[in-house]
Amino acid sequence: MESPRIIAGVARIVRDVGIAEELAQDALVAALEQWPRDGVPDNPGAWLMAAARHRAVDLIRRRENYARKLQEIGRDLSVTAPPNEPADPEDIDDDLLRLVFTACHPVLSAEARIALTLRLLGGLTTAEIARAFLVPEPTVAQRIVRAKRTLAARNVAFEVPYGPDREARLGSVLDVIYLIFNEGYAATAGDDWLRPSLCEDALRLARVLAGLMPKEPEVHGLASLLEFQASRAASRTGPHGEPVLLRDQNRRRWNRMLIARGITALDRATTTATGAPGPYALQAAIAACHALAYSYEETDWQKIATLYGLLAARAPSPVVQLNRAVAVSMAEGPGPALAIVDTLTAEPALRDYHLLPSVRGDLLARLGRTTEARAEFERAAGLTRNERERELLAARARECGS
């Protein structure tokens, strides 16, 4: 629980997240040695932070360039043994924010950013990350090690960017958290449709970020979106783990507390915005339409289609257009929606995207073109790498043949 804060606090001193993680682990070892003998301190987190900081200062003092380093970090830094209870142990929020931006730095690949973020901020072990993303443990370990080396070799500053760099860097942070949540919400591969632990980690990170950056509308937009999406988790699978589509979900099982949190976060995104809403705020507004509808049929599909149009203008993407087509199919009928989908069939980005033939198959089925629909569902089933989703799409194909 204390690991991210300790690493963040120490990284500000040593300017290296890899070394900071090692020093944090050293502090934990010291606690295991001393607490059984001396008793657990009243504030364990503060004790650990003080111990880790003391080790960081000792490390710098042993370096040949100690004088230069000491000047960089400030001459008022204490080099004496830390007290058991520092006066202000919570004064490290800025350090935690720096750690978020460092772990999600654009010099790292998306896979490396995700692995490093889950390790440093999510507190997951290498084995847990590997299991969540269905990749070999050595692969994840290599990603984390290389990420730390890259940050050190590129001399990435341990800082929160300001000015023109801030928006671009913040986008990277938000995208990493969103990718982590999506992998838990609809797994791209494997036997399970949901991986709740990943959703919980991403949601926790989004809440932390919202607390650290209260004036950033897109941070609240992402938090709102994830709250709304997480509220439906319990109803998205059946008794045997099979996927349950939105129209068939029991809305009484939706978590009203998370929906309320989503509404609050969306209000904050709106009140802090100084211009047009950003992509995450628009997606949160779409999710709110679903969350506030008493039934699938009562959903304000026209509003959702309009919001997707705004999202397509703000952040153009073939996937956004595909989602807009679904909303148009409910607001205006399958015919106009199919016309939109047909314009996307030649998109290179969607060539192996299983949801394109899945949506097209659904529209064709609603138009009575069952033979064509069956072929589309069969193609979609062949493209997905998730076993649960494959079973669902194969079942839809069989329905079109009956």
CSV table of C-alpha atoms in Angstrom, one decimal:
chain,number,residue,atom,x,y,z
A,1,MET,CA,0.0,0.0,0.0
A,2,GLU,CA,2.8,2.4,0.8
A,3,SER,CA,5.1,1.3,-2.0
A,4,PRO,CA,4.2,4.0,-4.6
A,5,ARG,CA,4.5,6.8,-2.1
A,6,ILE,CA,7.9,5.6,-0.9
A,7,ILE,CA,9.2,5.1,-4.4
A,8,ALA,CA,8.0,8.5,-5.4
A,9,GLY,CA,9.5,10.2,-2.4
A,10,VAL,CA,12.9,8.5,-2.9
A,11,ALA,CA,12.9,9.0,-6.7
A,12,ARG,CA,12.9,12.8,-6.2
A,13,ILE,CA,16.2,12.4,-4.3
A,14,VAL,CA,18.0,9.9,-6.4
A,15,ARG,CA,16.4,10.8,-9.8
A,16,ASP,CA,16.2,7.1,-10.8
A,17,VAL,CA,13.1,5.0,-10.4
A,18,GLY,CA,15.0,1.7,-10.5
A,19,ILE,CA,17.2,2.7,-7.6
A,20,ALA,CA,14.3,4.2,-5.8
A,21,GLU,CA,12.4,0.9,-6.0
A,22,GLU,CA,15.5,-0.9,-4.6
A,23,LEU,CA,15.8,1.5,-1.7
A,24,ALA,CA,12.1,1.2,-0.9
A,25,GLN,CA,12.5,-2.6,-0.8
A,26,ASP,CA,15.6,-2.1,1.5
A,27,ALA,CA,13.3,-0.1,3.9
A,28,LEU,CA,10.8,-2.9,3.9
A,29,VAL,CA,13.5,-5.4,4.8
A,30,ALA,CA,14.6,-3.1,7.6
A,31,ALA,CA,11.1,-3.0,8.9
A,32,LEU,CA,10.9,-6.8,8.9
A,33,GLU,CA,14.1,-6.9,10.9
A,34,GLN,CA,13.2,-4.2,13.5
A,35,TRP,CA,9.5,-4.2,14.0
A,36,PRO,CA,9.3,-7.7,15.5
A,37,ARG,CA,11.9,-6.6,18.0
A,38,ASP,CA,10.9,-3.0,18.7
A,39,GLY,CA,7.2,-3.0,17.9
A,40,VAL,CA,5.3,-1.6,15.0
A,41,PRO,CA,5.4,2.2,14.9
A,42,ASP,CA,2.3,4.3,15.2
A,43,ASN,CA,2.7,5.5,11.7
A,44,PRO,CA,4.3,2.6,9.7
A,45,GLY,CA,4.1,4.5,6.4
A,46,ALA,CA,6.0,7.4,7.8
A,47,TRP,CA,8.7,5.1,9.3
A,48,LEU,CA,9.2,3.4,6.0
A,49,MET,CA,9.4,6.7,4.1
A,50,ALA,CA,12.0,8.1,6.6
A,51,ALA,CA,14.1,4.9,6.4
A,52,ALA,CA,14.0,4.9,2.6
A,53,ARG,CA,15.0,8.6,2.4
A,54,HIS,CA,17.8,8.0,4.8
A,55,ARG,CA,19.2,5.2,2.6
A,56,ALA,CA,18.8,7.4,-0.4
A,57,VAL,CA,20.9,10.1,1.2
A,58,ASP,CA,23.5,7.6,2.3
A,59,LEU,CA,23.7,6.3,-1.3
A,60,ILE,CA,24.3,9.8,-2.7
A,61,ARG,CA,26.9,10.5,0.0
A,62,ARG,CA,28.9,7.4,-1.1
A,63,ARG,CA,29.0,8.6,-4.7
A,64,GLU,CA,32.0,10.4,-6.0
A,65,ASN,CA,29.9,13.3,-7.2
A,66,TYR,CA,28.2,13.7,-3.9
A,67,ALA,CA,28.8,17.5,-3.6
A,68,ARG,CA,27.2,18.2,-7.0
A,69,LYS,CA,24.3,16.0,-6.3
A,70,LEU,CA,23.8,17.5,-2.9
A,71,GLN,CA,23.7,21.0,-4.4
A,72,GLU,CA,21.0,19.8,-6.9
A,73,ILE,CA,18.7,18.4,-4.3
A,74,GLY,CA,19.1,21.2,-1.8
A,75,ARG,CA,21.5,21.8,1.1
A,76,ASP,CA,18.7,21.6,3.6
A,77,LEU,CA,18.3,17.9,3.0
A,78,SER,CA,18.8,16.0,6.3
A,79,VAL,CA,21.7,13.5,6.3
A,80,THR,CA,21.1,12.4,9.9
A,81,ALA,CA,19.3,9.3,11.0
A,82,PRO,CA,15.6,9.8,10.4
A,83,PRO,CA,13.2,10.0,13.3
A,84,ASN,CA,10.6,7.3,13.7
A,85,GLU,CA,7.8,9.7,13.1
A,86,PRO,CA,8.5,12.6,10.6
A,87,ALA,CA,6.4,15.7,11.3
A,88,ASP,CA,4.7,15.8,7.9
A,89,PRO,CA,4.8,12.3,6.3
A,90,GLU,CA,2.0,13.0,3.9
A,91,ASP,CA,3.8,15.9,2.1
A,92,ILE,CA,4.7,13.8,-0.9
A,93,ASP,CA,1.7,14.2,-3.3
A,94,ASP,CA,3.8,16.1,-5.8
A,95,ASP,CA,6.3,13.3,-5.8
A,96,LEU,CA,3.6,10.7,-6.5
A,97,LEU,CA,2.5,12.8,-9.4
A,98,ARG,CA,6.1,13.0,-10.7
A,99,LEU,CA,6.2,9.2,-10.5
A,100,VAL,CA,3.0,8.9,-12.6
A,101,PHE,CA,4.5,11.1,-15.3
A,102,THR,CA,7.8,9.4,-15.3
A,103,ALA,CA,6.4,5.8,-15.5
A,104,CYS,CA,4.2,6.9,-18.5
A,105,HIS,CA,6.9,8.9,-20.3
A,106,PRO,CA,6.5,8.8,-24.1
A,107,VAL,CA,10.1,7.6,-24.6
A,108,LEU,CA,8.8,4.2,-23.4
A,109,SER,CA,6.6,1.9,-25.5
A,110,ALA,CA,3.0,1.5,-24.6
A,111,GLU,CA,3.7,-2.0,-23.3
A,112,ALA,CA,6.6,-0.8,-21.2
A,113,ARG,CA,4.5,2.1,-19.8
A,114,ILE,CA,1.7,-0.2,-18.7
A,115,ALA,CA,4.1,-2.7,-17.1
A,116,LEU,CA,6.1,0.0,-15.2
A,117,THR,CA,2.9,1.8,-14.1
A,118,LEU,CA,1.4,-1.4,-12.7
A,119,ARG,CA,4.6,-2.3,-11.0
A,120,LEU,CA,5.4,1.1,-9.4
A,121,LEU,CA,2.0,2.6,-8.9
A,122,GLY,CA,-0.3,-0.4,-8.9
A,123,GLY,CA,1.9,-2.5,-6.7
A,124,LEU,CA,1.6,-5.6,-8.8
A,125,THR,CA,4.4,-8.2,-9.0
A,126,THR,CA,5.9,-9.2,-12.3
A,127,ALA,CA,4.0,-12.5,-12.1
A,128,GLU,CA,0.7,-10.7,-11.6
A,129,ILE,CA,1.2,-8.4,-14.5
A,130,ALA,CA,2.2,-11.4,-16.8
A,131,ARG,CA,-0.8,-13.3,-15.7
A,132,ALA,CA,-3.1,-10.4,-16.3
A,133,PHE,CA,-1.9,-9.8,-19.9
A,134,LEU,CA,-1.3,-13.5,-20.7
A,135,VAL,CA,2.4,-13.0,-21.6
A,136,PRO,CA,5.4,-14.9,-20.2
A,137,GLU,CA,6.8,-13.6,-16.9
A,138,PRO,CA,10.3,-13.1,-18.4
A,139,THR,CA,8.8,-10.9,-21.1
A,140,VAL,CA,7.2,-8.6,-18.5
A,141,ALA,CA,10.4,-8.6,-16.4
A,142,GLN,CA,12.4,-7.5,-19.5
A,143,ARG,CA,10.0,-4.7,-20.2
A,144,ILE,CA,10.3,-3.4,-16.7
A,145,VAL,CA,14.1,-3.6,-16.6
A,146,ARG,CA,14.4,-2.0,-20.1
A,147,ALA,CA,12.0,0.7,-19.1
A,148,LYS,CA,14.1,1.7,-16.1
A,149,ARG,CA,17.3,1.6,-18.1
A,150,THR,CA,15.7,3.7,-20.8
A,151,LEU,CA,14.6,6.4,-18.4
A,152,ALA,CA,18.1,6.5,-16.8
A,153,ALA,CA,19.9,6.4,-20.2
A,154,ARG,CA,17.7,9.2,-21.7
A,155,ASN,CA,18.1,11.2,-18.5
A,156,VAL,CA,14.4,11.6,-18.2
A,157,ALA,CA,13.7,14.3,-15.6
A,158,PHE,CA,11.7,13.3,-12.5
A,159,GLU,CA,9.2,16.1,-12.8
A,160,VAL,CA,5.7,17.1,-13.7
A,161,PRO,CA,5.9,18.9,-17.1
A,162,TYR,CA,4.6,22.4,-17.5
A,163,GLY,CA,3.6,24.6,-20.4
A,164,PRO,CA,3.1,23.1,-23.9
A,165,ASP,CA,4.5,19.7,-22.8
A,166,ARG,CA,2.0,19.1,-20.1
A,167,GLU,CA,-1.1,18.3,-22.3
A,168,ALA,CA,0.8,15.9,-24.5
A,169,ARG,CA,2.4,14.1,-21.5
A,170,LEU,CA,-0.9,14.0,-19.6
A,171,GLY,CA,-2.5,12.3,-22.6
A,172,SER,CA,0.1,9.5,-22.3
A,173,VAL,CA,-0.7,9.1,-18.6
A,174,LEU,CA,-4.5,8.9,-19.2
A,175,ASP,CA,-4.1,6.6,-22.2
A,176,VAL,CA,-2.0,4.1,-20.1
A,177,ILE,CA,-4.7,4.0,-17.3
A,178,TYR,CA,-7.4,3.6,-19.9
A,179,LEU,CA,-5.6,0.7,-21.6
A,180,ILE,CA,-5.2,-1.0,-18.3
A,181,PHE,CA,-8.9,-0.7,-17.6
A,182,ASN,CA,-9.9,-1.8,-21.0
A,183,GLU,CA,-7.8,-5.0,-20.8
A,184,GLY,CA,-9.6,-5.8,-17.6
A,185,TYR,CA,-13.1,-4.8,-18.9
A,186,ALA,CA,-12.9,-6.8,-22.2
A,187,ALA,CA,-9.8,-9.0,-22.3
A,188,THR,CA,-8.3,-9.2,-25.8
A,189,ALA,CA,-7.2,-12.9,-25.3
A,190,GLY,CA,-7.6,-15.8,-23.0
A,191,ASP,CA,-10.5,-17.8,-21.5
A,192,ASP,CA,-12.0,-15.0,-19.4
A,193,TRP,CA,-14.1,-12.1,-20.6
A,194,LEU,CA,-13.4,-9.9,-17.5
A,195,ARG,CA,-10.3,-9.4,-15.4
A,196,PRO,CA,-11.7,-7.4,-12.5
A,197,SER,CA,-8.4,-6.9,-10.8
A,198,LEU,CA,-7.1,-4.8,-13.7
A,199,CYS,CA,-10.2,-2.7,-13.7
A,200,GLU,CA,-9.8,-2.1,-10.0
A,201,ASP,CA,-6.1,-1.1,-10.4
A,202,ALA,CA,-6.9,1.3,-13.3
A,203,LEU,CA,-9.9,2.8,-11.4
A,204,ARG,CA,-7.7,3.4,-8.3
A,205,LEU,CA,-5.0,5.0,-10.4
A,206,ALA,CA,-7.6,7.3,-12.0
A,207,ARG,CA,-8.9,8.4,-8.6
A,208,VAL,CA,-5.4,9.1,-7.4
A,209,LEU,CA,-4.7,11.2,-10.4
A,210,ALA,CA,-7.9,13.1,-10.0
A,211,GLY,CA,-7.0,13.9,-6.5
A,212,LEU,CA,-3.5,15.0,-7.5
A,213,MET,CA,-4.7,17.1,-10.5
A,214,PRO,CA,-8.1,18.6,-9.5
A,215,LYS,CA,-8.0,21.3,-12.1
A,216,GLU,CA,-7.5,19.0,-15.1
A,217,PRO,CA,-10.9,18.3,-16.8
A,218,GLU,CA,-9.7,15.3,-18.8
A,219,VAL,CA,-8.5,13.6,-15.6
A,220,HIS,CA,-12.0,13.9,-14.2
A,221,GLY,CA,-13.4,12.8,-17.5
A,222,LEU,CA,-11.4,9.6,-17.4
A,223,ALA,CA,-12.3,9.0,-13.8
A,224,SER,CA,-15.9,9.5,-14.6
A,225,LEU,CA,-15.8,7.1,-17.6
A,226,LEU,CA,-14.1,4.4,-15.6
A,227,GLU,CA,-16.6,4.8,-12.7
A,228,PHE,CA,-19.5,4.4,-15.1
A,229,GLN,CA,-18.0,1.4,-16.9
A,230,ALA,CA,-17.1,-0.3,-13.7
A,231,SER,CA,-20.6,0.1,-12.4
A,232,ARG,CA,-21.8,-2.5,-15.0
A,233,ALA,CA,-19.1,-5.1,-14.3
A,234,ALA,CA,-21.3,-7.4,-12.2
A,235,SER,CA,-23.9,-7.7,-14.9
A,236,ARG,CA,-21.6,-8.2,-17.9
A,237,THR,CA,-21.1,-12.0,-17.4
A,238,GLY,CA,-23.5,-14.8,-16.8
A,239,PRO,CA,-23.4,-17.7,-14.3
A,240,HIS,CA,-20.7,-19.5,-16.2
A,241,GLY,CA,-18.6,-16.5,-17.2
A,242,GLU,CA,-20.2,-16.0,-20.6
A,243,PRO,CA,-20.5,-12.4,-21.9
A,244,VAL,CA,-23.9,-10.6,-21.4
A,245,LEU,CA,-24.6,-7.9,-24.0
A,246,LEU,CA,-25.7,-4.4,-22.9
A,247,ARG,CA,-29.2,-4.9,-24.0
A,248,ASP,CA,-29.6,-8.1,-22.0
A,249,GLN,CA,-28.0,-6.9,-18.8
A,250,ASN,CA,-29.9,-6.7,-15.5
A,251,ARG,CA,-29.7,-3.0,-14.7
A,252,ARG,CA,-30.7,-3.7,-11.1
A,253,ARG,CA,-27.2,-5.2,-10.7
A,254,TRP,CA,-25.5,-2.0,-11.8
A,255,ASN,CA,-23.6,-0.4,-8.9
A,256,ARG,CA,-25.4,2.8,-8.0
A,257,MET,CA,-22.6,4.1,-5.8
A,258,LEU,CA,-20.2,3.9,-8.8
A,259,ILE,CA,-22.7,5.6,-11.0
A,260,ALA,CA,-23.0,8.4,-8.4
A,261,ARG,CA,-19.3,8.8,-8.4
A,262,GLY,CA,-19.3,8.9,-12.2
A,263,ILE,CA,-21.8,11.7,-12.2
A,264,THR,CA,-19.8,13.7,-9.6
A,265,ALA,CA,-16.6,13.3,-11.6
A,266,LEU,CA,-18.4,14.3,-14.9
A,267,ASP,CA,-19.7,17.4,-13.2
A,268,ARG,CA,-16.1,18.2,-12.2
A,269,ALA,CA,-14.9,17.7,-15.7
A,270,THR,CA,-17.5,20.1,-16.9
A,271,THR,CA,-16.9,22.8,-14.3
A,272,THR,CA,-13.1,22.7,-14.8
A,273,ALA,CA,-13.2,22.8,-18.6
A,274,THR,CA,-12.5,26.2,-20.2
A,275,GLY,CA,-13.3,25.1,-23.8
A,276,ALA,CA,-14.9,22.2,-25.6
A,277,PRO,CA,-15.0,18.9,-23.8
A,278,GLY,CA,-12.1,16.5,-24.4
A,279,PRO,CA,-12.3,12.9,-25.6
A,280,TYR,CA,-12.5,11.3,-22.2
A,281,ALA,CA,-15.2,13.8,-21.0
A,282,LEU,CA,-17.2,13.0,-24.1
A,283,GLN,CA,-16.9,9.3,-23.6
A,284,ALA,CA,-18.0,9.8,-20.0
A,285,ALA,CA,-21.0,11.7,-21.2
A,286,ILE,CA,-21.9,8.8,-23.5
A,287,ALA,CA,-21.5,6.3,-20.6
A,288,ALA,CA,-23.7,8.6,-18.4
A,289,CYS,CA,-26.5,8.2,-21.0
A,290,HIS,CA,-26.4,4.4,-20.5
A,291,ALA,CA,-26.1,4.6,-16.7
A,292,LEU,CA,-29.1,6.9,-16.3
A,293,ALA,CA,-31.4,4.9,-18.6
A,294,TYR,CA,-33.9,2.6,-16.9
A,295,SER,CA,-33.8,0.2,-19.8
A,296,TYR,CA,-32.0,-0.4,-23.1
A,297,GLU,CA,-35.0,0.8,-25.1
A,298,GLU,CA,-35.3,4.0,-23.0
A,299,THR,CA,-31.6,5.0,-23.7
A,300,ASP,CA,-31.3,8.4,-25.4
A,301,TRP,CA,-29.7,7.0,-28.5
A,302,GLN,CA,-30.0,10.2,-30.4
A,303,LYS,CA,-28.0,12.1,-27.8
A,304,ILE,CA,-25.4,9.3,-27.8
A,305,ALA,CA,-25.1,9.5,-31.6
A,306,THR,CA,-24.6,13.3,-31.4
A,307,LEU,CA,-21.9,12.8,-28.7
A,308,TYR,CA,-20.1,10.3,-30.9
A,309,GLY,CA,-20.2,12.8,-33.7
A,310,LEU,CA,-18.5,15.4,-31.4
A,311,LEU,CA,-16.0,12.7,-30.3
A,312,ALA,CA,-15.2,11.9,-34.0
A,313,ALA,CA,-14.5,15.5,-34.7
A,314,ARG,CA,-12.4,15.9,-31.5
A,315,ALA,CA,-10.5,12.6,-31.8
A,316,PRO,CA,-11.0,11.1,-35.3
A,317,SER,CA,-10.8,7.3,-35.2
A,318,PRO,CA,-12.4,4.4,-37.2
A,319,VAL,CA,-13.4,2.8,-33.9
A,320,VAL,CA,-15.3,5.9,-32.9
A,321,GLN,CA,-17.1,5.9,-36.2
A,322,LEU,CA,-18.0,2.2,-35.7
A,323,ASN,CA,-19.4,3.1,-32.2
A,324,ARG,CA,-21.3,6.0,-33.7
A,325,ALA,CA,-22.8,3.6,-36.3
A,326,VAL,CA,-24.2,1.4,-33.4
A,327,ALA,CA,-25.8,4.5,-31.9
A,328,VAL,CA,-27.2,5.6,-35.2
A,329,SER,CA,-28.7,2.1,-35.7
A,330,MET,CA,-30.7,2.5,-32.5
A,331,ALA,CA,-31.7,6.1,-33.2
A,332,GLU,CA,-32.4,5.9,-36.9
A,333,GLY,CA,-32.4,2.2,-37.8
A,334,PRO,CA,-30.0,-0.4,-39.2
A,335,GLY,CA,-30.0,1.0,-42.8
A,336,PRO,CA,-28.3,4.3,-42.1
A,337,ALA,CA,-25.9,2.6,-39.7
A,338,LEU,CA,-24.9,0.0,-42.3
A,339,ALA,CA,-24.0,2.8,-44.7
A,340,ILE,CA,-21.6,4.1,-42.1
A,341,VAL,CA,-20.1,0.7,-41.4
A,342,ASP,CA,-19.6,-0.1,-45.1
A,343,THR,CA,-17.4,3.0,-45.4
A,344,LEU,CA,-15.1,1.5,-42.7
A,345,THR,CA,-14.5,-1.9,-44.3
A,346,ALA,CA,-11.5,-0.7,-46.2
A,347,GLU,CA,-9.9,0.9,-43.2
A,348,PRO,CA,-6.4,-0.7,-42.6
A,349,ALA,CA,-6.7,-0.2,-38.9
A,350,LEU,CA,-9.9,-2.3,-38.7
A,351,ARG,CA,-8.7,-5.1,-41.0
A,352,ASP,CA,-8.3,-7.6,-38.1
A,353,TYR,CA,-10.7,-5.8,-35.7
A,354,HIS,CA,-13.3,-8.4,-34.8
A,355,LEU,CA,-15.9,-5.9,-33.8
A,356,LEU,CA,-16.3,-4.5,-37.3
A,357,PRO,CA,-17.8,-7.8,-38.8
A,358,SER,CA,-19.6,-8.3,-35.5
A,359,VAL,CA,-21.4,-4.9,-35.8
A,360,ARG,CA,-22.0,-5.4,-39.5
A,361,GLY,CA,-23.4,-8.9,-38.8
A,362,ASP,CA,-25.8,-7.5,-36.3
A,363,LEU,CA,-27.0,-4.8,-38.7
A,364,LEU,CA,-27.5,-7.3,-41.5
A,365,ALA,CA,-29.4,-9.6,-39.2
A,366,ARG,CA,-31.8,-6.8,-38.2
A,367,LEU,CA,-32.3,-6.1,-42.0
A,368,GLY,CA,-33.2,-9.7,-42.6
A,369,ARG,CA,-30.1,-10.5,-44.6
A,370,THR,CA,-29.3,-13.5,-42.4
A,371,THR,CA,-27.0,-15.4,-44.8
A,372,GLU,CA,-24.7,-12.4,-45.0
A,373,ALA,CA,-25.0,-11.8,-41.3
A,374,ARG,CA,-23.9,-15.4,-40.5
A,375,ALA,CA,-20.8,-15.0,-42.6
A,376,GLU,CA,-19.9,-11.8,-40.8
A,377,PHE,CA,-20.4,-13.4,-37.4
A,378,GLU,CA,-18.2,-16.3,-38.4
A,379,ARG,CA,-15.5,-14.0,-39.6
A,380,ALA,CA,-15.7,-12.1,-36.3
A,381,ALA,CA,-15.4,-15.3,-34.3
A,382,GLY,CA,-12.3,-16.2,-36.3
A,383,LEU,CA,-10.7,-12.9,-35.5
A,384,THR,CA,-11.2,-12.6,-31.8
A,385,ARG,CA,-8.5,-14.1,-29.4
A,386,ASN,CA,-10.9,-14.2,-26.4
A,387,GLU,CA,-12.5,-17.6,-26.0
A,388,ARG,CA,-15.7,-16.3,-24.3
A,389,GLU,CA,-16.3,-13.8,-27.1
A,390,ARG,CA,-15.6,-16.4,-29.7
A,391,GLU,CA,-18.4,-18.6,-28.2
A,392,LEU,CA,-20.8,-15.6,-28.2
A,393,LEU,CA,-20.1,-14.8,-31.9
A,394,ALA,CA,-20.4,-18.4,-33.0
A,395,ALA,CA,-23.7,-18.6,-31.2
A,396,ARG,CA,-24.9,-15.5,-33.1
A,397,ALA,CA,-23.8,-17.1,-36.4
A,398,ARG,CA,-25.8,-20.3,-35.6
A,399,GLU,CA,-28.9,-18.2,-34.8
A,400,CYS,CA,-28.7,-16.7,-38.3
A,401,GLY,CA,-28.6,-20.2,-39.8
A,402,SER,CA,-31.6,-21.5,-38.0
